[in-house]
Short mmCIF file of C-alpha atoms in Angstrom, two decimals:
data_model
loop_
_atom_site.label_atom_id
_atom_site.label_comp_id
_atom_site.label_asym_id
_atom_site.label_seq_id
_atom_site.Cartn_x
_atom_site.Cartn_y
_atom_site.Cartn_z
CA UNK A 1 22.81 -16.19 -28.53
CA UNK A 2 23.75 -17.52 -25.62
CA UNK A 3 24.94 -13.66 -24.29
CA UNK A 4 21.27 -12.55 -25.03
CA UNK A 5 20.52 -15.71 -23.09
CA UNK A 6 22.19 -14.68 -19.74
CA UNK A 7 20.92 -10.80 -20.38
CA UNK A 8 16.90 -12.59 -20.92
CA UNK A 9 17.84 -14.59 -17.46
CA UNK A 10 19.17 -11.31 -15.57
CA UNK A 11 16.15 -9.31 -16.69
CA UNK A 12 14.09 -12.36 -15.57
CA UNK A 13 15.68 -12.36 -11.77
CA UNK A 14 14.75 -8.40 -11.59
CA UNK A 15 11.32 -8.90 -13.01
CA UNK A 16 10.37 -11.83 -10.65
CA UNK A 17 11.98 -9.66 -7.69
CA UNK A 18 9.85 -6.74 -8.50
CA UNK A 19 6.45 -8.49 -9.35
CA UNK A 20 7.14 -10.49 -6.26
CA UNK A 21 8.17 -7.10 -3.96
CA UNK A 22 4.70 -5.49 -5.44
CA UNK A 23 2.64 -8.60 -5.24
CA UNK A 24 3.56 -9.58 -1.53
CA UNK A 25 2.99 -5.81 -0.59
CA UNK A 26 -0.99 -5.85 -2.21
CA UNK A 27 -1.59 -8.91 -0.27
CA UNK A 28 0.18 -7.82 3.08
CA UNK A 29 -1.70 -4.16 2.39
CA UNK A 30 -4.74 -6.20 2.03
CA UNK A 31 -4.32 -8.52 4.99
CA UNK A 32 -3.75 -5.69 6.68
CA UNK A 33 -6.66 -3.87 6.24
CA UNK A 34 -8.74 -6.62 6.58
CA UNK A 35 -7.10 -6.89 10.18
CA UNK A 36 -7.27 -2.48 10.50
CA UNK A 37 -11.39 -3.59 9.79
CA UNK A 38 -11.91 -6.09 12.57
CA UNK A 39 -10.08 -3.71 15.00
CA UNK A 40 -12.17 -1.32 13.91
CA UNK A 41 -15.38 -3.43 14.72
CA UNK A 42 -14.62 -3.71 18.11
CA UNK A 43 -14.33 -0.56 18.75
CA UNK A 44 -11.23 1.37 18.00
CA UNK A 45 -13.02 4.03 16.79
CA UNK A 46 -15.46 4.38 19.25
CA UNK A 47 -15.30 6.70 22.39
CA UNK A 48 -17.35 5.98 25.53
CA UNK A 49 -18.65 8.23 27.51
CA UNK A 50 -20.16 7.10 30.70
CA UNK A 51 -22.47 8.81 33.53
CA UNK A 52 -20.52 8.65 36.54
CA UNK A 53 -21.90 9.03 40.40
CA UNK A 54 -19.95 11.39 42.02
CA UNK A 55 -19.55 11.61 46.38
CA UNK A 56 -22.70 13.06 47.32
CA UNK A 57 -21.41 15.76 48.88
CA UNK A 58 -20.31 17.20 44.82
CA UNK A 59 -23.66 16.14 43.04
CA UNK A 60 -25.76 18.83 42.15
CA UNK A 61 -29.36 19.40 43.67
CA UNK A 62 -32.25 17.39 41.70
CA UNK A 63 -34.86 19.25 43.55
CA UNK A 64 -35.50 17.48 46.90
CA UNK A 65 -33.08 16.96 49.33
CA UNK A 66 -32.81 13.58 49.51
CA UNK A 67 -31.86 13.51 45.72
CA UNK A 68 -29.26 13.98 43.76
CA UNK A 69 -28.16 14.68 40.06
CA UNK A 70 -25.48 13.59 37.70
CA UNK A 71 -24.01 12.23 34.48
CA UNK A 72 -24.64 12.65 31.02
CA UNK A 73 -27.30 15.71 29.72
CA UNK A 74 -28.46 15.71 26.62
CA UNK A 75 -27.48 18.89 26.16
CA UNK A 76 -23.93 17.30 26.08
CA UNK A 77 -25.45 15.06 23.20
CA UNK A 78 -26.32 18.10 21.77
CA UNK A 79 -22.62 19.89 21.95
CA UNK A 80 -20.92 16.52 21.05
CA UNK A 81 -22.83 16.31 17.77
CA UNK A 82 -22.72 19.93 16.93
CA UNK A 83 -18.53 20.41 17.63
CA UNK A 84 -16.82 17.26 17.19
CA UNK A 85 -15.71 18.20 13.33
CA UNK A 86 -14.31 14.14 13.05
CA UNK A 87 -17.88 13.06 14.22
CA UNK A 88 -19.31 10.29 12.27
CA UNK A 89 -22.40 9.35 14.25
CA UNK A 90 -22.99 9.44 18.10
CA UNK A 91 -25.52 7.35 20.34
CA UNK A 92 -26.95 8.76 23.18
CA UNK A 93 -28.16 5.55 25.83
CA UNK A 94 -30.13 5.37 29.21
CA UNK A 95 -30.42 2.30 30.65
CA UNK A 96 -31.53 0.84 34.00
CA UNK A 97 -32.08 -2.43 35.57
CA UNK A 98 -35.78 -3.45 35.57
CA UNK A 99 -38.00 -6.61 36.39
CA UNK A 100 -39.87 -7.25 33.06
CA UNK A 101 -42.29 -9.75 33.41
CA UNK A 102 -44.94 -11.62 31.33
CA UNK A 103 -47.49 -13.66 32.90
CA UNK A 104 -45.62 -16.06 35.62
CA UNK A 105 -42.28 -15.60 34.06
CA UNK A 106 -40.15 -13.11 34.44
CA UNK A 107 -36.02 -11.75 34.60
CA UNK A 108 -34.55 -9.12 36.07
CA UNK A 109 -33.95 -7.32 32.80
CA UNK A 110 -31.51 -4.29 31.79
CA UNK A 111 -33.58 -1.84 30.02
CA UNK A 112 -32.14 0.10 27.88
CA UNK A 113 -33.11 3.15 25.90
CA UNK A 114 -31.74 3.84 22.33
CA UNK A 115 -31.85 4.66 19.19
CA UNK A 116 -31.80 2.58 15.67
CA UNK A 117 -28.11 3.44 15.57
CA UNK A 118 -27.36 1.50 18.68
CA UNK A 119 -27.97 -2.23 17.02
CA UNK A 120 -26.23 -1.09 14.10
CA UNK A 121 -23.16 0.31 16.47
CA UNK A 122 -23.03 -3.02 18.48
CA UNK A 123 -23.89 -5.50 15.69
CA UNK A 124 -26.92 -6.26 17.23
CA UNK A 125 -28.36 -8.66 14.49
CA UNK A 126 -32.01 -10.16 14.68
CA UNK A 127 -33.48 -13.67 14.96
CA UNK A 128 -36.74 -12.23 14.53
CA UNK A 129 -38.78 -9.63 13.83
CA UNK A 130 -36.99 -6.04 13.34
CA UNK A 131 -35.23 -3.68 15.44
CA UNK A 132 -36.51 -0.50 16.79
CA UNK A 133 -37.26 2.64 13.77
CA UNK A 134 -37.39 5.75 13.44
CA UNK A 135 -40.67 5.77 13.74
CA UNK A 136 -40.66 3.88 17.17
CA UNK A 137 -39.10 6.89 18.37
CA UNK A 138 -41.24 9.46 16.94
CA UNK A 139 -44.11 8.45 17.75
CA UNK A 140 -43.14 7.22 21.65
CA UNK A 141 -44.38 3.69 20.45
CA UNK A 142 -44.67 1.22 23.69
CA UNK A 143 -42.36 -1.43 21.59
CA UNK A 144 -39.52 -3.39 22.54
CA UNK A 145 -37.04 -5.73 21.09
CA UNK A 146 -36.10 -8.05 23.61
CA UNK A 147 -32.23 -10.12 24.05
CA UNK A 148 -32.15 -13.65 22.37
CA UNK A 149 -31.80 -15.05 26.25
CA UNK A 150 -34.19 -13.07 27.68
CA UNK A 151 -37.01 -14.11 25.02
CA UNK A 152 -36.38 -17.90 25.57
CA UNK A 153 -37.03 -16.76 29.63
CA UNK A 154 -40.43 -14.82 29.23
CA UNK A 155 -41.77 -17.08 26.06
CA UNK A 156 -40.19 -20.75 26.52
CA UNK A 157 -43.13 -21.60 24.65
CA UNK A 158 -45.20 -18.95 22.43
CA UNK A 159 -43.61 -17.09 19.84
CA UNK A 160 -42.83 -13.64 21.41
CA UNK A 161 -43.41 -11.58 18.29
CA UNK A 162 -46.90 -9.35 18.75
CA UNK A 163 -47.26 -10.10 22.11
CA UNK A 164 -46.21 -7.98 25.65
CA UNK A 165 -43.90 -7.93 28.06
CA UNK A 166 -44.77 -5.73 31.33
CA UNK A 167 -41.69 -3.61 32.84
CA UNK A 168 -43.47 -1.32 35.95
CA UNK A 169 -47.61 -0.30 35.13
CA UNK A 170 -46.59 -0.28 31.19
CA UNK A 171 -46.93 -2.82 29.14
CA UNK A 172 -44.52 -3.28 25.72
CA UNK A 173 -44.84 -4.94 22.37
CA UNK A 174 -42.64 -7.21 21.47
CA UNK A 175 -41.25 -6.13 16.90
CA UNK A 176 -38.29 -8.23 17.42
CA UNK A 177 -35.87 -11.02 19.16
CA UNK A 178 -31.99 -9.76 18.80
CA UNK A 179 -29.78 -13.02 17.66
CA UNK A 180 -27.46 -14.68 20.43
CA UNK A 181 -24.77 -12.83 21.43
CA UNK A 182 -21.57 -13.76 23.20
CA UNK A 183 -21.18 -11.18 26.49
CA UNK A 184 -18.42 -9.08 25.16
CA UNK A 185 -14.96 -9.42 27.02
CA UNK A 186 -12.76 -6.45 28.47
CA UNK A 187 -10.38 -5.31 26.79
CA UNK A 188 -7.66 -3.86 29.52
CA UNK A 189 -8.73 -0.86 31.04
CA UNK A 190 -10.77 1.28 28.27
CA UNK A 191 -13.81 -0.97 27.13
CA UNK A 192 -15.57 -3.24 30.19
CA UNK A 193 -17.00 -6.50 29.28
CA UNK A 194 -20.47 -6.53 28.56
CA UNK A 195 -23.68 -8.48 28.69
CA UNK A 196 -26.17 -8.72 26.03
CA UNK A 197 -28.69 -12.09 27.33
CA UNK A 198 -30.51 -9.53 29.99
CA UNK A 199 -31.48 -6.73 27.46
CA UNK A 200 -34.47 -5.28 26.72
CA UNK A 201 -34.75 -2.37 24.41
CA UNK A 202 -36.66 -0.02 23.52
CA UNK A 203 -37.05 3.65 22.05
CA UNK A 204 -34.87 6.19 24.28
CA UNK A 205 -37.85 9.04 23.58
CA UNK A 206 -40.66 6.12 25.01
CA UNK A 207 -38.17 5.62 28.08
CA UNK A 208 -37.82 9.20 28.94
CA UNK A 209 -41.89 9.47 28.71
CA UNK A 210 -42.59 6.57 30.31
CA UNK A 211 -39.79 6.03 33.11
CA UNK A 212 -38.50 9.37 32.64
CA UNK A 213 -34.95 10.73 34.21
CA UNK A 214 -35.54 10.31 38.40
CA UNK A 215 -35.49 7.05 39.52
CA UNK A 216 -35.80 5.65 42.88
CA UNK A 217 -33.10 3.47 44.52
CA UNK A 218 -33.15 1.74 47.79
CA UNK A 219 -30.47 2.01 49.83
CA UNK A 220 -29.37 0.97 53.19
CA UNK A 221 -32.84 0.68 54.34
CA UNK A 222 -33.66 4.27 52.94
CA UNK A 223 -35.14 5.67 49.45
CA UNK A 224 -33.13 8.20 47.36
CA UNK A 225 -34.07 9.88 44.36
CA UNK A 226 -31.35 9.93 40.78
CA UNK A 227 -31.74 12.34 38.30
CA UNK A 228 -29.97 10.77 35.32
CA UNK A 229 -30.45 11.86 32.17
CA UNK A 230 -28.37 10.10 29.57
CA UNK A 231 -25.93 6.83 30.82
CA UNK A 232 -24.04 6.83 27.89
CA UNK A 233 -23.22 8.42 24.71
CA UNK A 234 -21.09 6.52 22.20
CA UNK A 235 -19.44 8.62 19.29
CA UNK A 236 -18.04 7.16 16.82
CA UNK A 237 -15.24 9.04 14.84
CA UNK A 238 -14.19 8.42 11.09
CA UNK A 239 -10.48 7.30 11.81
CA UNK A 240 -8.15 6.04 14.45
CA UNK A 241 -5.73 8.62 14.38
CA UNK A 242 -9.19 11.12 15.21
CA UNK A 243 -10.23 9.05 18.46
CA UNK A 244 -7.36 11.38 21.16
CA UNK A 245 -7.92 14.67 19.24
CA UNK A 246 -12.04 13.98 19.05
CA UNK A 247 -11.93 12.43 22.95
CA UNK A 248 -9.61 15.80 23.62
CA UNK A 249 -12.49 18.52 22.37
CA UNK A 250 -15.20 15.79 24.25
CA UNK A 251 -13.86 16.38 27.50
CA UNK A 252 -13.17 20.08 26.85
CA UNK A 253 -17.09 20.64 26.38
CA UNK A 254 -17.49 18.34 29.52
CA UNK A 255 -15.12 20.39 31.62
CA UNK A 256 -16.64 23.44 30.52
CA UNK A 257 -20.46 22.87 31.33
CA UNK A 258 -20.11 20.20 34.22
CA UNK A 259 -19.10 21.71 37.48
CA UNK A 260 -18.01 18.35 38.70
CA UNK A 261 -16.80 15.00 37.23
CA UNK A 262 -19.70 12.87 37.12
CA UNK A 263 -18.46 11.57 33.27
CA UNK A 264 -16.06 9.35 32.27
CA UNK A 265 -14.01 9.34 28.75
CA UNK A 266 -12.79 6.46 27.61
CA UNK A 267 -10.75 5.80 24.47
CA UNK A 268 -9.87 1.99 23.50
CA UNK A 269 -6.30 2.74 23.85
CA UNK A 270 -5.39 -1.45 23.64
CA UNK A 271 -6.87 -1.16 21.13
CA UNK A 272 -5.55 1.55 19.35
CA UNK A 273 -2.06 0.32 20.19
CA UNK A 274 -2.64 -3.15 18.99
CA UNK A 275 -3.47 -1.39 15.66
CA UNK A 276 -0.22 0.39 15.70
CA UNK A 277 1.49 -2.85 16.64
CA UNK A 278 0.34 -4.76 13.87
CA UNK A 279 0.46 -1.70 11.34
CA UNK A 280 4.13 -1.90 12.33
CA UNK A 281 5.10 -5.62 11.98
CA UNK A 282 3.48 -5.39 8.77
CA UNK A 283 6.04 -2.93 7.55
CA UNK A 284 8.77 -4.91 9.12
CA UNK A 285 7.23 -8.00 6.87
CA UNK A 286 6.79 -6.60 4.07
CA UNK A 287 10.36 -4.40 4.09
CA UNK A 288 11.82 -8.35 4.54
CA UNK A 289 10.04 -9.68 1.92
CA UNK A 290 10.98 -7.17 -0.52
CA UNK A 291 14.61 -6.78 0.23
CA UNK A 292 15.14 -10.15 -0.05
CA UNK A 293 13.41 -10.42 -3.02
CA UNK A 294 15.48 -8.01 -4.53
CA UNK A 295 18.44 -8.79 -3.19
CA UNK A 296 18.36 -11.97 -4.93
CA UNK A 297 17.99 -10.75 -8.24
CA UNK A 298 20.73 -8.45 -8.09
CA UNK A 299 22.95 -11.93 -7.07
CA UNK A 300 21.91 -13.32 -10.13
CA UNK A 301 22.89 -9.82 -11.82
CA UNK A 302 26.30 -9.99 -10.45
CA UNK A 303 26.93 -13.62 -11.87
CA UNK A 304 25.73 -13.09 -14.95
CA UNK A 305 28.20 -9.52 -15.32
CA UNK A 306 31.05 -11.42 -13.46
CA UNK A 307 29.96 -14.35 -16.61
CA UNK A 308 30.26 -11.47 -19.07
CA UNK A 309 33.33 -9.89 -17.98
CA UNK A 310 35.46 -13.23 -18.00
CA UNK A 311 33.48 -14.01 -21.87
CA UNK A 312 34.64 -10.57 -22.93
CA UNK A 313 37.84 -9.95 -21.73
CA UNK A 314 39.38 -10.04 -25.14
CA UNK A 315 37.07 -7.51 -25.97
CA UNK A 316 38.41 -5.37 -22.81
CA UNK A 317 41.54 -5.71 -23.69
CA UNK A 318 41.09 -4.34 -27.27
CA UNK A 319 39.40 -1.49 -25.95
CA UNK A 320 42.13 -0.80 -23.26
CA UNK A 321 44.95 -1.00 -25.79
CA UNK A 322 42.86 1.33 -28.36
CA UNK A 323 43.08 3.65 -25.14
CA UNK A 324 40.04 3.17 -23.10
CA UNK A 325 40.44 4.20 -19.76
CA UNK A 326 39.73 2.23 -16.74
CA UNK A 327 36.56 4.95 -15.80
CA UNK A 328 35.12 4.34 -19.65
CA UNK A 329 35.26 0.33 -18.91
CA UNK A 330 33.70 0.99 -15.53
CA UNK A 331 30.85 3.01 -17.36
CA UNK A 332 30.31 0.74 -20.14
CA UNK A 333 29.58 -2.29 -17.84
CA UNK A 334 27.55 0.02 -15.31
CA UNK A 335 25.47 0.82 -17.80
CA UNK A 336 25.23 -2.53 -19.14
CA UNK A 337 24.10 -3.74 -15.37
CA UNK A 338 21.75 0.03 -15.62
CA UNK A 339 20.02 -1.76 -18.43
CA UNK A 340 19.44 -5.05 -17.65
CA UNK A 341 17.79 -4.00 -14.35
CA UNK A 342 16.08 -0.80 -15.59
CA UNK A 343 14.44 -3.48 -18.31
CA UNK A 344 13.70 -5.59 -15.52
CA UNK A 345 12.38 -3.30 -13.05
CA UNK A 346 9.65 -1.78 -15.72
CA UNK A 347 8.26 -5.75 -16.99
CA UNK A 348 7.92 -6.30 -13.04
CA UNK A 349 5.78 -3.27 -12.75
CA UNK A 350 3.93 -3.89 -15.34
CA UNK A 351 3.81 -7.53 -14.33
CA UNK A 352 3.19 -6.23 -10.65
CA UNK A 353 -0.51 -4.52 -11.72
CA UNK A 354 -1.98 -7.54 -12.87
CA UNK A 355 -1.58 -8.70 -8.95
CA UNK A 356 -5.93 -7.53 -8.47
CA UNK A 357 -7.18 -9.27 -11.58
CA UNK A 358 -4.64 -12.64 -11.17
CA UNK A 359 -6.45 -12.86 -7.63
CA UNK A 360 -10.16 -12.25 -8.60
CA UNK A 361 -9.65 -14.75 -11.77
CA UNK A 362 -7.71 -17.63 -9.15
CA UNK A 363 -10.85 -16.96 -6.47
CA UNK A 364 -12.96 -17.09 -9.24
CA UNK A 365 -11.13 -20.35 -10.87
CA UNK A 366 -11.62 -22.20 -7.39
CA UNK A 367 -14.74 -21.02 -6.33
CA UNK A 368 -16.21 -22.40 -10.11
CA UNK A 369 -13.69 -25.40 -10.06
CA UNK A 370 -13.56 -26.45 -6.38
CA UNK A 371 -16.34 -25.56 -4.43
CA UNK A 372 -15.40 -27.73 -1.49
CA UNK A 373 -11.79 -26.37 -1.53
CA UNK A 374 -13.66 -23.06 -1.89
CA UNK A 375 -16.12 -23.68 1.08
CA UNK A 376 -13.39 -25.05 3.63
CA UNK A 377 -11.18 -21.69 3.04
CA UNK A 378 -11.36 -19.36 5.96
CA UNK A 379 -13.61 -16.39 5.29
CA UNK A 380 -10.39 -13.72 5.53
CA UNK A 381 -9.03 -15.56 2.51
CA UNK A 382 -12.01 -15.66 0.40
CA UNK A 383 -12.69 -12.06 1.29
CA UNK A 384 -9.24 -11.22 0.82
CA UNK A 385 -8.23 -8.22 -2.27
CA UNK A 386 -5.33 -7.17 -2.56
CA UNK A 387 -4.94 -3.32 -2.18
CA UNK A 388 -1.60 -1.85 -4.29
CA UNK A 389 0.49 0.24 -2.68
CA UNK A 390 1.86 3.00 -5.06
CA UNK A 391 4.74 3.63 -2.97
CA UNK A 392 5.49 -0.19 -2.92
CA UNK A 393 5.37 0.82 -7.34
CA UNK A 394 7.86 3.17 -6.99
CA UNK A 395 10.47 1.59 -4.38
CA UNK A 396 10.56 -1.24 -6.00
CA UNK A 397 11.34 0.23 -9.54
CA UNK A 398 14.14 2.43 -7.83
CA UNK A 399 15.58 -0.29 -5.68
CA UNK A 400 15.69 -2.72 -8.48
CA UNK A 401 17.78 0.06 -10.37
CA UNK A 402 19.84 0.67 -7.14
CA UNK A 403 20.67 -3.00 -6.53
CA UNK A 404 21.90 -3.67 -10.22
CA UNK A 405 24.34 -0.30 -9.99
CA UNK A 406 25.33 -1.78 -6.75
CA UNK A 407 25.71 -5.73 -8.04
CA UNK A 408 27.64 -4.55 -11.00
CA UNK A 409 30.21 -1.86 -9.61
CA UNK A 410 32.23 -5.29 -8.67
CA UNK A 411 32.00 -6.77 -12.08
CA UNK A 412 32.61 -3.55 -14.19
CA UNK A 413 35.92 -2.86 -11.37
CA UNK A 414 37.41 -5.88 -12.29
CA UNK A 415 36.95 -5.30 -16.00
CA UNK A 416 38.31 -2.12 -15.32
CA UNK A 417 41.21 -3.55 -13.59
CA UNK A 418 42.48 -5.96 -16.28
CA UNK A 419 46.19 -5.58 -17.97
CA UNK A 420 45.23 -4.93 -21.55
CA UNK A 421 48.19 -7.02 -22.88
CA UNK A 422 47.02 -10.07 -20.41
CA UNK A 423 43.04 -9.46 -21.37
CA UNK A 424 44.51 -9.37 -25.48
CA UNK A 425 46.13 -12.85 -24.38
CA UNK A 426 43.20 -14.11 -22.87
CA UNK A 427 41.84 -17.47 -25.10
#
């Protein structure tokens, strides 16, 4: 009883290790890719590509000779969407800085042509009204959707929905206030910081009809023409390990149809490495976690065989003197130790797949039991699901086997090594 006892406690050690080992890898896989997500958000899989002015001297003619041409075409959109094979969407942008004004108030506005996809891309949510549609941009519709900031400037009063705002001789509809924003910080050298209070937006098909592509600057007392055509396109590939390859075949098209560089690609490289960063130290974590885990239970493996041998060395002794050799002793206890932690190793896995449901029912259990404990948990925890590795499965199940050979080649030694006539002594 009380060897089937020690045996129950072994297999006990190695089930806890493995459960635990499988377990803490779900929830670090989990955490993980909860952190991979946010990463993702701001941009790690995004890939600017900016209008640059180049000398004046390299620009190309725009038709007059005081004015010059550059930047994005959206002929590039074109190519960009039609041979970037890791492509998940793309957003073409024009934008320009603007007085908007509406009755006696008024801001010097950035106006910015888009599409739909560029609130979604920037999560550009709404305080009222909608964003721009499809059908905004079909139909060249005169509409705009105007920054939270900049709709408390032009209507500190009147509700701004249905009413117009007046950027040049046209005058715009107002379908929608975006919700406050924080400007968005830099992040090193790949993504600028960014303003969103100034905005104005509004379909990128009603600001090439109405504004169109040539705009006049002043400068240094004199007028010059710009022909711009797109300021930005933003494509958006599918993966992080895509965003050098996909920027790679972007700037190949670029080099091949602009004569000069008026473009810039940019890649969130901080960012990219930050999500290699904490990818690694994850591994590091979790490969901690799980050795010691196991490395525990196959302590409490070597006890309990070291227990055995010094209960059984009558037993040893007998078999010795009936002519047992020393490598048959060795293989009895190895096998023994083989056993214990092969018995072990399968409960834990088995143990180990409950790890998704044992979550959802304790989220489920607290959210129905304790709402306010519920309520004052940070959103990544109640959001949190574990995700189960299958290699974490596997390793586990081998290591636990591996550290109960290992923890009993010691105990089944110095079986091995006993004088039969001293073990047949033993009391």
């Amino acid at each position: 009883m009380l060897h089937k006892l020690r045996s129950a406690l072994a297999v006990l050690g190695i089930l806890i290790g493995v459960t635990a080992v499988i377990w803490l890898v779900a929830m670090g896989e989990g955490v993980s890719w909860q952190a991979q997500q946010q990463i993702k958000d701001l941009g790690a899989t995004s890939i600017i590509v900016r209008s640059i002015k180049p000398s004046e001297g390299s620009s190309r003619e725009a038709g007059g000779r005081m004015g010059i041409a550059y930047g994005l075409l959206r002929e590039d959109f074109d190519r960009i969407v039609a041979n970037v094979p890791t492509l998940q969407r793309a957003v073409p942008m024009r934008e320009i800085s603007r007085e908007v004004r509406r009755g006696e108030q008024f801001i010097d506005a950035q106006l910015i042509g888009c599409t739909p996809d560029y609130f979604t891309m920037n999560r550009l949510g709404m305080a009222r009204g909608r964003p721009l549609s499809e059908l905004d941009m079909e139909s060249y519709a005169n509409v705009a959707v105007l920054a939270y900031r900049a709709a408390e400037k032009l209507f500190p009063i009147e509700d701004p929905l249905g009413r117009t705002v007046q950027v040049g001789q046209e005058f715009y509809r107002v379908v929608g206030v975006a919700a406050d924003r924080n400007a968005a910080a830099a992040i090193g050298g790949s993504l600028d910081a960014r303003q969103y209070d100034r905005d104005v937006y509004v379909p990128l098909s009603t600001f090439r009809s109405r504004i169109g592509d040539r705009v006049f600057t002043m400068r240094a007392g004199s007028t010059q023409l710009e022909t711009v055509e797109l300021s930005q396109i933003t494509a958006v590939v599918d993966e992080m390990r895509d965003v050098d390859s996909s920027a790679g075949v972007i700037k190949s098209l670029l080099e091949r149809y602009h004569k000069t560089v008026d473009y810039a690609v940019v890649v969130p490289k901080e960012l990219l490495e930050q999500a290699e960063t904490m990818r690694a130290m994850f591994n590091v974590l979790l490969v901690l976690i799980a050795g010691i885990s196991l490395l525990v239970g196959g302590i409490g493996i070597m006890n309990i065989m070291l227990a055995t041998v010094t209960e059984r060395t009558r037993e040893i002794g007998i078999r010795r003197a009936l002519g047992a050799t020393r490598g048959e002793i060795v293989q009895q206890f190895l096998w023994e130790t083989v056993v214990l932690s092969g018995t072990g190793g399968l409960l834990g896995v088995a143990f180990g797949f409950l790890c998704g449901p044992t979550v959802t029912a304790l989220r489920q259990g607290i959210q129905t039991l304790l709402p306010e404990v519920w309520s004052a948990l940070p959103p990544n925890i109640r959001n949190l699901e574990p995700r189960l590795a299958p290699w974490s499965v596997i390793a586990a199940f081998a290591i636990s086997v591996g550290v109960g050979i290992i923890f009993g080649i010691y105990p089944a030694r110095r079986a091995a090594a006993m004088d039969p006539i001293e073990a047949l002594r033993h009391e």
